[in-house]
Amino acid sequence: MLFNKKTSPRALAGLFLVACVAHAEPGDKPIGYVMKVSGEAFVVTDGVARPASVGMPLQVGSSLRTGPAGTLGVTFEDSTLMSFGPNSELKVDEYLYEPAKGDLKLNANISRGTLNYISGVIAKLKPEAVEVHTPTGTIGVRGTHFLVKVEEAGR
Amino acid sequence: MMTRLFGLLLFGLLASGCASKPSSYVVLMESPDGSTGAITVSTAQGTTLVNQKQQGVMLDGKAAQTAVPVEPQRIAADFTPALNAQPALPVSYLLYFKSGGAVLTDESKLALQEVLKTIISRGPSAVSVIGHTDTESGAAWNEKIGQKRAETIAKLLRDNGVQVLELVVTSHGERNLLVKTPDDTAEPKNRRVEVLVR
C-alpha cells in the first residue's frame, strides 16, 4: 500500500488503528506483512484462507497457518518478527501500535506448531502489553527472543 | 553442576512424560543483539520468570513450574524450520542534511548509495521515513522542513527501484532531537532523516 505523500500518515494511522480494534476488515491499514514463505502456508482473514505470498498484508484477527511442509515468516509494524515451522497456527487477537499516544498492544494465540519470536518496539516501550497465549499457558514478553512449541492435545 | 545435571534429567523426564512424543514448551534464546532478555510463563501451576538463555519451561499443563536447561540438539530438532523462516531483521539508517533545507550533506549523499543497495537487496519492504530538524527557526517551520526532508528521501527510494509494500512519510520537526540542545541551536546531528526498513 502506498500512501499519498500529501496526506498526513500519522492521522491516517490513528483512524485506521481505531477501525482495526473495532473490527478488522480488508482495506484497514496492515499491521504487518508476510516476508518469507515456503510450501503450504496461509493467511486467514475474516474466515477466508489465502495462500501466503511475500508482501501479503496482515490485519488484526488474522490467523497464520502452515501445512505439513510449510513455513512462514512475518514482520509487524513495530518490528516484531514471528516465524513458523510446519503444522502451525497462530491468531493475532489484538494489535495496537500508536507509540505517540501510548496505545500499544500485542496479543496472539498459538494453538499448535512451532513459533520463533523476536520482540519489537511494543515490548520495549510497554512489556506488559505483549502476551502470547498457548492452550496451557501465557508467555509474557520482556523484550527478547524465544521459541515455543505447542503439541496439540490428544496427539 | 549437580543442579544443572538434575535440570537436564528433569527436563528429559518431563519432556518424555508418559508418551514418547516431546510435549509443549517454551525456551528463551539469545537476542539478535547478543543480549538475553526475559519472559514470564504463567500456567495453572503459577508464574515463572526465565532470564537465562536456553532455559525453558514445560507447557504440558502438568509439570511443576521451574525453568530448566533445554539441550541445543532438542532446540535444533524442534525449531530449525521455524528459525529458517525468520524474516530479515529490521534495519534503520540516518541521513544528514545541510542547514535550512532538504539538501543532503556530502557524506550522506555517499552513504545513501550504500543504503539504497542494502534496501534493494532485501526485496519487498515496509519503509518508514521520518524527517527531523535542529531547533533553529520556529517549530511550525521545522515541521515543514522535516516533512520536506523526509519526502526528498522517499522520492529517492522510489526513483531508485526500492520495492515498497508501504512507504510512510512523517515529520517530527524539532520535537525529537538526537542531540538535546536549547532552542535556536544549530546542530548537524539533529538535521536528519531516519529510514526504517522492515
mmCIF file of C-alpha atoms in Angstrom:
data_model
loop_
_atom_site.group_PDB
_atom_site.id
_atom_site.type_symbol
_atom_site.label_atom_id
_atom_site.label_comp_id
_atom_site.label_asym_id
_atom_site.label_seq_id
_atom_site.Cartn_x
_atom_site.Cartn_y
_atom_site.Cartn_z
ATOM 1 C CA MET A 1 0.000 0.000 0.000
ATOM 2 C CA LEU A 2 1.414 3.337 -0.986
ATOM 3 C CA PHE A 3 0.404 6.410 0.917
ATOM 4 C CA ASN A 4 -0.241 9.635 -0.878
ATOM 5 C CA LYS A 5 2.534 11.823 0.431
ATOM 6 C CA LYS A 6 0.226 14.809 0.792
ATOM 7 C CA THR A 7 -1.970 13.088 3.366
ATOM 8 C CA SER A 8 -0.942 13.007 6.997
ATOM 9 C CA PRO A 9 0.116 9.405 7.599
ATOM 10 C CA ARG A 10 0.009 9.936 11.351
ATOM 11 C CA ALA A 11 -3.637 10.992 11.297
ATOM 12 C CA LEU A 12 -4.484 8.179 8.904
ATOM 13 C CA ALA A 13 -2.705 5.606 11.032
ATOM 14 C CA GLY A 14 -4.669 6.748 14.071
ATOM 15 C CA LEU A 15 -8.002 6.465 12.293
ATOM 16 C CA PHE A 16 -7.193 3.090 10.827
ATOM 17 C CA LEU A 17 -5.985 1.703 14.122
ATOM 18 C CA VAL A 18 -9.234 2.670 15.808
ATOM 19 C CA ALA A 19 -11.061 0.908 12.998
ATOM 20 C CA CYS A 20 -8.842 -2.159 13.398
ATOM 21 C CA VAL A 21 -9.740 -2.576 17.050
ATOM 22 C CA ALA A 22 -13.456 -2.362 16.340
ATOM 23 C CA HIS A 23 -13.413 -4.887 13.507
ATOM 24 C CA ALA A 24 -10.687 -5.966 11.143
ATOM 25 C CA GLU A 25 -11.662 -5.612 7.545
ATOM 26 C CA PRO A 26 -9.579 -5.951 4.436
ATOM 27 C CA GLY A 27 -8.524 -2.463 3.495
ATOM 28 C CA ASP A 28 -7.596 -1.446 7.021
ATOM 29 C CA LYS A 29 -4.010 -0.375 7.438
ATOM 30 C CA PRO A 30 -1.937 -3.575 7.605
ATOM 31 C CA ILE A 31 -0.381 -4.425 10.973
ATOM 32 C CA GLY A 32 2.344 -6.428 9.253
ATOM 33 C CA TYR A 33 3.323 -8.364 6.167
ATOM 34 C CA VAL A 34 4.302 -11.844 5.105
ATOM 35 C CA MET A 35 8.040 -11.611 4.432
ATOM 36 C CA LYS A 36 9.089 -15.211 3.868
ATOM 37 C CA VAL A 37 7.168 -18.303 2.806
ATOM 38 C CA SER A 38 7.856 -21.848 1.648
ATOM 39 C CA GLY A 39 5.489 -24.731 0.994
ATOM 40 C CA GLU A 40 1.901 -24.622 2.129
ATOM 41 C CA ALA A 41 1.133 -21.526 4.198
ATOM 42 C CA PHE A 42 -1.999 -19.444 4.589
ATOM 43 C CA VAL A 43 -3.190 -16.142 5.966
ATOM 44 C CA VAL A 44 -6.771 -16.411 7.191
ATOM 45 C CA THR A 45 -8.592 -13.077 7.435
ATOM 46 C CA ASP A 46 -12.340 -12.878 8.105
ATOM 47 C CA GLY A 47 -12.637 -16.620 7.674
ATOM 48 C CA VAL A 48 -11.083 -16.621 4.214
ATOM 49 C CA ALA A 49 -7.815 -18.559 3.870
ATOM 50 C CA ARG A 50 -5.489 -17.196 1.202
ATOM 51 C CA PRO A 51 -2.224 -18.863 0.207
ATOM 52 C CA ALA A 52 0.519 -16.746 1.766
ATOM 53 C CA SER A 53 2.825 -14.796 -0.525
ATOM 54 C CA VAL A 54 5.577 -12.300 0.205
ATOM 55 C CA GLY A 55 4.053 -8.879 0.783
ATOM 56 C CA MET A 56 0.623 -10.167 1.803
ATOM 57 C CA PRO A 57 -0.810 -7.831 4.475
ATOM 58 C CA LEU A 58 -1.918 -8.944 7.938
ATOM 59 C CA GLN A 59 -4.852 -7.487 9.878
ATOM 60 C CA VAL A 60 -5.995 -7.684 13.473
ATOM 61 C CA GLY A 61 -7.786 -11.017 13.725
ATOM 62 C CA SER A 62 -5.694 -12.661 11.006
ATOM 63 C CA SER A 63 -4.609 -16.245 11.564
ATOM 64 C CA LEU A 64 -1.328 -17.581 10.231
ATOM 65 C CA ARG A 65 -1.311 -21.243 9.301
ATOM 66 C CA THR A 66 1.243 -23.655 7.838
ATOM 67 C CA GLY A 67 0.739 -27.103 6.327
ATOM 68 C CA PRO A 68 2.815 -30.279 6.909
ATOM 69 C CA ALA A 69 5.750 -28.951 4.845
ATOM 70 C CA GLY A 70 5.081 -25.224 5.102
ATOM 71 C CA THR A 71 6.981 -22.430 6.840
ATOM 72 C CA LEU A 72 6.088 -18.763 7.168
ATOM 73 C CA GLY A 73 7.783 -15.585 8.402
ATOM 74 C CA VAL A 74 6.025 -12.288 9.136
ATOM 75 C CA THR A 75 7.162 -8.817 10.259
ATOM 76 C CA PHE A 76 4.865 -6.498 12.215
ATOM 77 C CA GLU A 77 4.681 -2.721 12.104
ATOM 78 C CA ASP A 78 6.598 -2.387 15.397
ATOM 79 C CA SER A 79 9.384 -4.682 14.076
ATOM 80 C CA THR A 80 8.193 -7.750 15.961
ATOM 81 C CA LEU A 81 9.198 -10.848 13.969
ATOM 82 C CA MET A 82 7.390 -14.186 14.038
ATOM 83 C CA SER A 83 8.226 -17.274 12.030
ATOM 84 C CA PHE A 84 6.601 -20.672 11.990
ATOM 85 C CA GLY A 85 7.570 -24.264 11.292
ATOM 86 C CA PRO A 86 5.192 -26.821 9.741
ATOM 87 C CA ASN A 87 1.697 -27.574 11.094
ATOM 88 C CA SER A 88 1.435 -24.319 12.995
ATOM 89 C CA GLU A 89 -1.421 -21.939 13.673
ATOM 90 C CA LEU A 90 -1.405 -18.561 15.407
ATOM 91 C CA LYS A 91 -4.099 -15.918 15.631
ATOM 92 C CA VAL A 92 -3.366 -12.230 16.194
ATOM 93 C CA ASP A 93 -6.172 -11.305 18.601
ATOM 94 C CA GLU A 94 -5.097 -7.745 19.366
ATOM 95 C CA TYR A 95 -2.557 -5.388 17.853
ATOM 96 C CA LEU A 96 -2.192 -1.696 18.554
ATOM 97 C CA TYR A 97 0.839 0.352 17.606
ATOM 98 C CA GLU A 98 0.453 4.061 18.243
ATOM 99 C CA PRO A 99 3.571 4.988 20.229
ATOM 100 C CA ALA A 100 2.845 8.741 20.200
ATOM 101 C CA LYS A 101 -0.387 8.098 22.104
ATOM 102 C CA GLY A 102 0.985 5.241 24.206
ATOM 103 C CA ASP A 103 -1.535 2.846 22.650
ATOM 104 C CA LEU A 104 0.401 -0.399 22.462
ATOM 105 C CA LYS A 105 -0.844 -3.977 22.496
ATOM 106 C CA LEU A 106 0.120 -7.330 21.040
ATOM 107 C CA ASN A 107 -1.960 -10.325 21.953
ATOM 108 C CA ALA A 108 -1.534 -13.554 19.994
ATOM 109 C CA ASN A 109 -2.644 -17.144 20.451
ATOM 110 C CA ILE A 110 -0.710 -20.152 19.180
ATOM 111 C CA SER A 111 -2.867 -23.285 19.109
ATOM 112 C CA ARG A 112 -0.336 -25.654 17.541
ATOM 113 C CA GLY A 113 3.096 -25.918 15.976
ATOM 114 C CA THR A 114 6.373 -24.046 16.448
ATOM 115 C CA LEU A 115 6.985 -20.300 16.728
ATOM 116 C CA ASN A 116 10.209 -18.284 16.634
ATOM 117 C CA TYR A 117 9.549 -14.874 18.203
ATOM 118 C CA ILE A 118 11.700 -11.744 18.258
ATOM 119 C CA SER A 119 10.059 -8.860 20.029
ATOM 120 C CA GLY A 120 9.826 -5.338 18.635
ATOM 121 C CA VAL A 121 9.118 -1.803 19.819
ATOM 122 C CA ILE A 122 5.887 -2.639 21.691
ATOM 123 C CA ALA A 123 7.710 -4.967 24.093
ATOM 124 C CA LYS A 124 10.457 -2.373 24.511
ATOM 125 C CA LEU A 125 8.085 0.500 25.346
ATOM 126 C CA LYS A 126 5.448 -1.442 27.277
ATOM 127 C CA PRO A 127 6.445 -5.041 28.110
ATOM 128 C CA GLU A 128 3.198 -5.764 29.940
ATOM 129 C CA ALA A 129 1.308 -5.057 26.676
ATOM 130 C CA VAL A 130 2.641 -8.212 24.998
ATOM 131 C CA GLU A 131 1.155 -11.662 25.607
ATOM 132 C CA VAL A 132 1.443 -14.885 23.659
ATOM 133 C CA HIS A 133 -1.119 -17.456 24.703
ATOM 134 C CA THR A 134 -0.828 -21.216 24.338
ATOM 135 C CA PRO A 135 -3.551 -23.743 25.239
ATOM 136 C CA THR A 136 -1.963 -24.281 28.676
ATOM 137 C CA GLY A 137 -0.112 -21.085 29.452
ATOM 138 C CA THR A 138 0.656 -17.449 28.768
ATOM 139 C CA ILE A 139 4.055 -16.065 27.824
ATOM 140 C CA GLY A 140 4.782 -12.518 28.927
ATOM 141 C CA VAL A 141 7.487 -10.899 26.833
ATOM 142 C CA ARG A 142 10.086 -8.667 28.465
ATOM 143 C CA GLY A 143 11.814 -7.750 25.238
ATOM 144 C CA THR A 144 13.502 -10.778 23.829
ATOM 145 C CA HIS A 145 13.820 -13.796 21.608
ATOM 146 C CA PHE A 146 12.041 -17.034 22.434
ATOM 147 C CA LEU A 147 10.827 -20.253 20.851
ATOM 148 C CA VAL A 148 7.613 -22.052 21.704
ATOM 149 C CA LYS A 149 6.319 -25.440 20.697
ATOM 150 C CA VAL A 150 2.687 -26.436 21.119
ATOM 151 C CA GLU A 151 1.797 -30.079 20.755
ATOM 152 C CA GLU A 152 -1.905 -30.482 20.117
ATOM 153 C CA ALA A 153 -3.894 -32.241 22.838
ATOM 154 C CA GLY A 154 -4.524 -35.891 22.048
ATOM 155 C CA ARG A 155 -1.652 -36.155 19.605
ATOM 156 C CA MET B 1 26.788 -28.733 38.322
ATOM 157 C CA MET B 2 24.542 -31.203 40.103
ATOM 158 C CA THR B 3 21.560 -28.892 39.791
ATOM 159 C CA ARG B 4 22.337 -28.469 36.118
ATOM 160 C CA LEU B 5 22.505 -32.221 35.583
ATOM 161 C CA PHE B 6 19.365 -32.668 37.586
ATOM 162 C CA GLY B 7 17.696 -29.996 35.497
ATOM 163 C CA LEU B 8 18.621 -31.717 32.254
ATOM 164 C CA LEU B 9 17.442 -35.031 33.632
ATOM 165 C CA LEU B 10 14.239 -33.473 34.901
ATOM 166 C CA PHE B 11 13.586 -31.815 31.568
ATOM 167 C CA GLY B 12 14.240 -35.091 29.763
ATOM 168 C CA LEU B 13 11.782 -36.878 32.014
ATOM 169 C CA LEU B 14 9.184 -34.160 31.744
ATOM 170 C CA ALA B 15 9.623 -33.978 28.018
ATOM 171 C CA SER B 16 9.190 -37.694 27.525
ATOM 172 C CA GLY B 17 6.320 -37.856 30.030
ATOM 173 C CA CYS B 18 4.028 -40.826 29.573
ATOM 174 C CA ALA B 19 4.063 -40.727 25.794
ATOM 175 C CA SER B 20 7.303 -40.833 23.839
ATOM 176 C CA LYS B 21 6.495 -37.614 21.964
ATOM 177 C CA PRO B 22 8.073 -34.337 23.072
ATOM 178 C CA SER B 23 5.442 -32.073 24.555
ATOM 179 C CA SER B 24 4.783 -28.343 24.586
ATOM 180 C CA TYR B 25 7.406 -25.986 25.970
ATOM 181 C CA VAL B 26 8.856 -22.505 25.636
ATOM 182 C CA VAL B 27 12.562 -21.682 25.634
ATOM 183 C CA LEU B 28 14.368 -18.347 25.903
ATOM 184 C CA MET B 29 17.076 -17.627 23.320
ATOM 185 C CA GLU B 30 19.839 -15.084 22.940
ATOM 186 C CA SER B 31 18.542 -11.933 21.224
ATOM 187 C CA PRO B 32 19.934 -10.919 17.819
ATOM 188 C CA ASP B 33 21.960 -8.130 19.501
ATOM 189 C CA GLY B 34 23.748 -10.686 21.699
ATOM 190 C CA SER B 35 21.891 -9.796 24.897
ATOM 191 C CA THR B 36 19.397 -12.035 26.653
ATOM 192 C CA GLY B 37 16.052 -10.636 27.757
ATOM 193 C CA ALA B 38 13.404 -12.392 29.806
ATOM 194 C CA ILE B 39 9.992 -13.969 29.568
ATOM 195 C CA THR B 40 7.388 -14.842 32.149
ATOM 196 C CA VAL B 41 5.489 -18.078 31.766
ATOM 197 C CA SER B 42 2.129 -18.373 33.502
ATOM 198 C CA THR B 43 0.202 -21.629 33.742
ATOM 199 C CA ALA B 44 -2.285 -23.139 36.167
ATOM 200 C CA GLN B 45 0.778 -24.022 38.284
ATOM 201 C CA GLY B 46 1.929 -20.431 38.683
ATOM 202 C CA THR B 47 4.221 -17.886 37.059
ATOM 203 C CA THR B 48 7.919 -18.399 36.323
ATOM 204 C CA LEU B 49 10.481 -15.853 35.204
ATOM 205 C CA VAL B 50 13.008 -17.130 32.667
ATOM 206 C CA ASN B 51 16.050 -14.879 32.184
ATOM 207 C CA GLN B 52 18.834 -17.280 31.133
ATOM 208 C CA LYS B 53 19.295 -18.254 27.506
ATOM 209 C CA GLN B 54 18.399 -21.809 26.528
ATOM 210 C CA GLN B 55 16.328 -22.204 29.673
ATOM 211 C CA GLY B 56 12.790 -23.407 29.171
ATOM 212 C CA VAL B 57 9.504 -24.118 30.899
ATOM 213 C CA MET B 58 7.186 -27.012 30.097
ATOM 214 C CA LEU B 59 3.702 -26.119 28.887
ATOM 215 C CA ASP B 60 2.062 -29.507 29.201
ATOM 216 C CA GLY B 61 -0.329 -28.374 31.903
ATOM 217 C CA LYS B 62 1.066 -30.848 34.454
ATOM 218 C CA ALA B 63 4.731 -30.243 35.163
ATOM 219 C CA ALA B 64 5.910 -28.145 38.086
ATOM 220 C CA GLN B 65 6.858 -24.577 37.191
ATOM 221 C CA THR B 66 10.640 -24.406 37.055
ATOM 222 C CA ALA B 67 12.982 -23.094 34.421
ATOM 223 C CA VAL B 68 15.268 -25.891 33.210
ATOM 224 C CA PRO B 69 18.009 -26.013 30.575
ATOM 225 C CA VAL B 70 16.986 -27.223 27.130
ATOM 226 C CA GLU B 71 19.601 -29.107 25.122
ATOM 227 C CA PRO B 72 20.727 -27.404 21.883
ATOM 228 C CA GLN B 73 20.039 -30.631 19.940
ATOM 229 C CA ARG B 74 16.474 -30.554 21.157
ATOM 230 C CA ILE B 75 16.073 -26.923 20.094
ATOM 231 C CA ALA B 76 17.550 -27.682 16.670
ATOM 232 C CA ALA B 77 15.307 -30.736 16.199
ATOM 233 C CA ASP B 78 12.144 -28.837 17.096
ATOM 234 C CA PHE B 79 12.774 -25.351 15.717
ATOM 235 C CA THR B 80 15.075 -25.444 12.695
ATOM 236 C CA PRO B 81 12.246 -24.908 10.159
ATOM 237 C CA ALA B 82 10.762 -22.028 12.201
ATOM 238 C CA LEU B 83 14.204 -20.421 12.635
ATOM 239 C CA ASN B 84 14.949 -20.733 8.918
ATOM 240 C CA ALA B 85 11.710 -18.909 8.111
ATOM 241 C CA GLN B 86 12.740 -15.844 10.142
ATOM 242 C CA PRO B 87 12.437 -12.620 8.087
ATOM 243 C CA ALA B 88 15.403 -10.262 7.771
ATOM 244 C CA LEU B 89 15.896 -8.186 10.920
ATOM 245 C CA PRO B 90 14.573 -4.635 10.542
ATOM 246 C CA VAL B 91 17.291 -2.039 9.970
ATOM 247 C CA SER B 92 17.376 1.741 10.264
ATOM 248 C CA TYR B 93 19.619 4.387 8.745
ATOM 249 C CA LEU B 94 20.262 8.054 9.449
ATOM 250 C CA LEU B 95 20.932 10.523 6.654
ATOM 251 C CA TYR B 96 22.041 14.077 7.469
ATOM 252 C CA PHE B 97 21.138 17.388 5.842
ATOM 253 C CA LYS B 98 22.667 20.793 5.319
ATOM 254 C CA SER B 99 21.157 23.642 7.335
ATOM 255 C CA GLY B 100 17.759 25.119 6.457
ATOM 256 C CA GLY B 101 16.600 22.840 3.655
ATOM 257 C CA ALA B 102 16.350 19.378 2.151
ATOM 258 C CA VAL B 103 19.861 19.033 0.719
ATOM 259 C CA LEU B 104 21.880 16.039 1.935
ATOM 260 C CA THR B 105 25.385 16.551 3.295
ATOM 261 C CA ASP B 106 28.142 15.257 1.027
ATOM 262 C CA GLU B 107 28.867 12.357 3.406
ATOM 263 C CA SER B 108 25.210 11.323 3.449
ATOM 264 C CA LYS B 109 24.992 11.563 -0.334
ATOM 265 C CA LEU B 110 27.682 8.880 -0.442
ATOM 266 C CA ALA B 111 26.081 6.874 2.378
ATOM 267 C CA LEU B 112 22.779 6.943 0.505
ATOM 268 C CA GLN B 113 24.201 4.734 -2.238
ATOM 269 C CA GLU B 114 25.044 2.009 0.307
ATOM 270 C CA VAL B 115 21.643 2.398 1.962
ATOM 271 C CA LEU B 116 19.862 2.007 -1.367
ATOM 272 C CA LYS B 117 21.898 -1.056 -2.295
ATOM 273 C CA THR B 118 21.130 -2.739 1.032
ATOM 274 C CA ILE B 119 17.426 -1.948 0.952
ATOM 275 C CA ILE B 120 17.020 -3.123 -2.641
ATOM 276 C CA SER B 121 18.782 -6.415 -1.863
ATOM 277 C CA ARG B 122 16.241 -7.108 0.921
ATOM 278 C CA GLY B 123 13.382 -7.318 -1.562
ATOM 279 C CA PRO B 124 9.877 -6.022 -0.783
ATOM 280 C CA SER B 125 9.957 -3.981 2.443
ATOM 281 C CA ALA B 126 7.734 -1.797 4.582
ATOM 282 C CA VAL B 127 9.530 1.521 4.913
ATOM 283 C CA SER B 128 9.050 4.439 7.312
ATOM 284 C CA VAL B 129 10.780 7.721 6.559
ATOM 285 C CA ILE B 130 10.868 10.266 9.405
ATOM 286 C CA GLY B 131 12.210 13.794 8.948
ATOM 287 C CA HIS B 132 13.868 15.748 11.770
ATOM 288 C CA THR B 133 15.378 19.203 12.207
ATOM 289 C CA ASP B 134 17.513 21.077 14.730
ATOM 290 C CA THR B 135 15.996 23.849 16.868
ATOM 291 C CA GLU B 136 16.958 26.786 14.644
ATOM 292 C CA SER B 137 13.861 28.677 13.422
ATOM 293 C CA GLY B 138 10.321 28.153 14.676
ATOM 294 C CA ALA B 139 8.635 24.853 15.492
ATOM 295 C CA ALA B 140 5.985 25.160 12.764
ATOM 296 C CA TRP B 141 8.580 25.906 10.105
ATOM 297 C CA ASN B 142 10.673 22.953 11.293
ATOM 298 C CA GLU B 143 7.706 20.601 10.930
ATOM 299 C CA LYS B 144 7.629 21.630 7.263
ATOM 300 C CA ILE B 145 11.379 21.276 6.771
ATOM 301 C CA GLY B 146 11.272 17.824 8.408
ATOM 302 C CA GLN B 147 8.482 16.785 6.060
ATOM 303 C CA LYS B 148 10.369 18.147 3.061
ATOM 304 C CA ARG B 149 13.493 16.197 4.034
ATOM 305 C CA ALA B 150 11.507 13.002 4.504
ATOM 306 C CA GLU B 151 9.754 13.434 1.154
ATOM 307 C CA THR B 152 13.091 14.028 -0.571
ATOM 308 C CA ILE B 153 14.376 10.689 0.718
ATOM 309 C CA ALA B 154 11.091 8.898 -0.016
ATOM 310 C CA LYS B 155 11.290 10.083 -3.620
ATOM 311 C CA LEU B 156 14.904 8.871 -3.893
ATOM 312 C CA LEU B 157 13.849 5.445 -2.613
ATOM 313 C CA ARG B 158 11.026 5.207 -5.151
ATOM 314 C CA ASP B 159 13.113 6.542 -8.048
ATOM 315 C CA ASN B 160 15.876 4.022 -7.360
ATOM 316 C CA GLY B 161 13.672 0.953 -7.515
ATOM 317 C CA VAL B 162 13.125 0.122 -3.845
ATOM 318 C CA GLN B 163 10.162 -2.280 -3.691
ATOM 319 C CA VAL B 164 7.941 -0.773 -1.021
ATOM 320 C CA LEU B 165 4.997 -2.640 0.464
ATOM 321 C CA GLU B 166 4.196 0.603 2.224
ATOM 322 C CA LEU B 167 6.025 3.899 2.452
ATOM 323 C CA VAL B 168 5.006 6.071 5.386
ATOM 324 C CA VAL B 169 6.463 9.581 5.373
ATOM 325 C CA THR B 170 6.256 11.717 8.530
ATOM 326 C CA SER B 171 7.921 14.704 10.147
ATOM 327 C CA HIS B 172 8.836 15.053 13.803
ATOM 328 C CA GLY B 173 10.155 18.569 13.179
ATOM 329 C CA GLU B 174 12.255 19.672 16.148
ATOM 330 C CA ARG B 175 10.309 17.507 18.619
ATOM 331 C CA ASN B 176 12.631 14.502 18.571
ATOM 332 C CA LEU B 177 16.207 15.677 18.921
ATOM 333 C CA LEU B 178 19.054 13.185 18.620
ATOM 334 C CA VAL B 179 21.301 15.625 20.499
ATOM 335 C CA LYS B 180 19.467 17.618 23.160
ATOM 336 C CA THR B 181 20.014 21.354 22.674
ATOM 337 C CA PRO B 182 18.374 24.610 23.791
ATOM 338 C CA ASP B 183 16.035 26.352 21.338
ATOM 339 C CA ASP B 184 17.571 28.157 18.338
ATOM 340 C CA THR B 185 20.668 25.970 18.227
ATOM 341 C CA ALA B 186 22.245 24.724 15.004
ATOM 342 C CA GLU B 187 23.160 21.038 15.453
ATOM 343 C CA PRO B 188 24.137 18.994 12.363
ATOM 344 C CA LYS B 189 23.294 15.660 14.074
ATOM 345 C CA ASN B 190 19.688 16.780 14.558
ATOM 346 C CA ARG B 191 19.156 17.636 10.875
ATOM 347 C CA ARG B 192 18.409 14.125 9.761
ATOM 348 C CA VAL B 193 16.057 11.656 8.173
ATOM 349 C CA GLU B 194 15.559 8.270 9.725
ATOM 350 C CA VAL B 195 14.825 5.432 7.284
ATOM 351 C CA LEU B 196 13.373 2.365 8.981
ATOM 352 C CA VAL B 197 13.176 -0.729 6.787
ATOM 353 C CA ARG B 198 11.161 -3.730 7.941
#
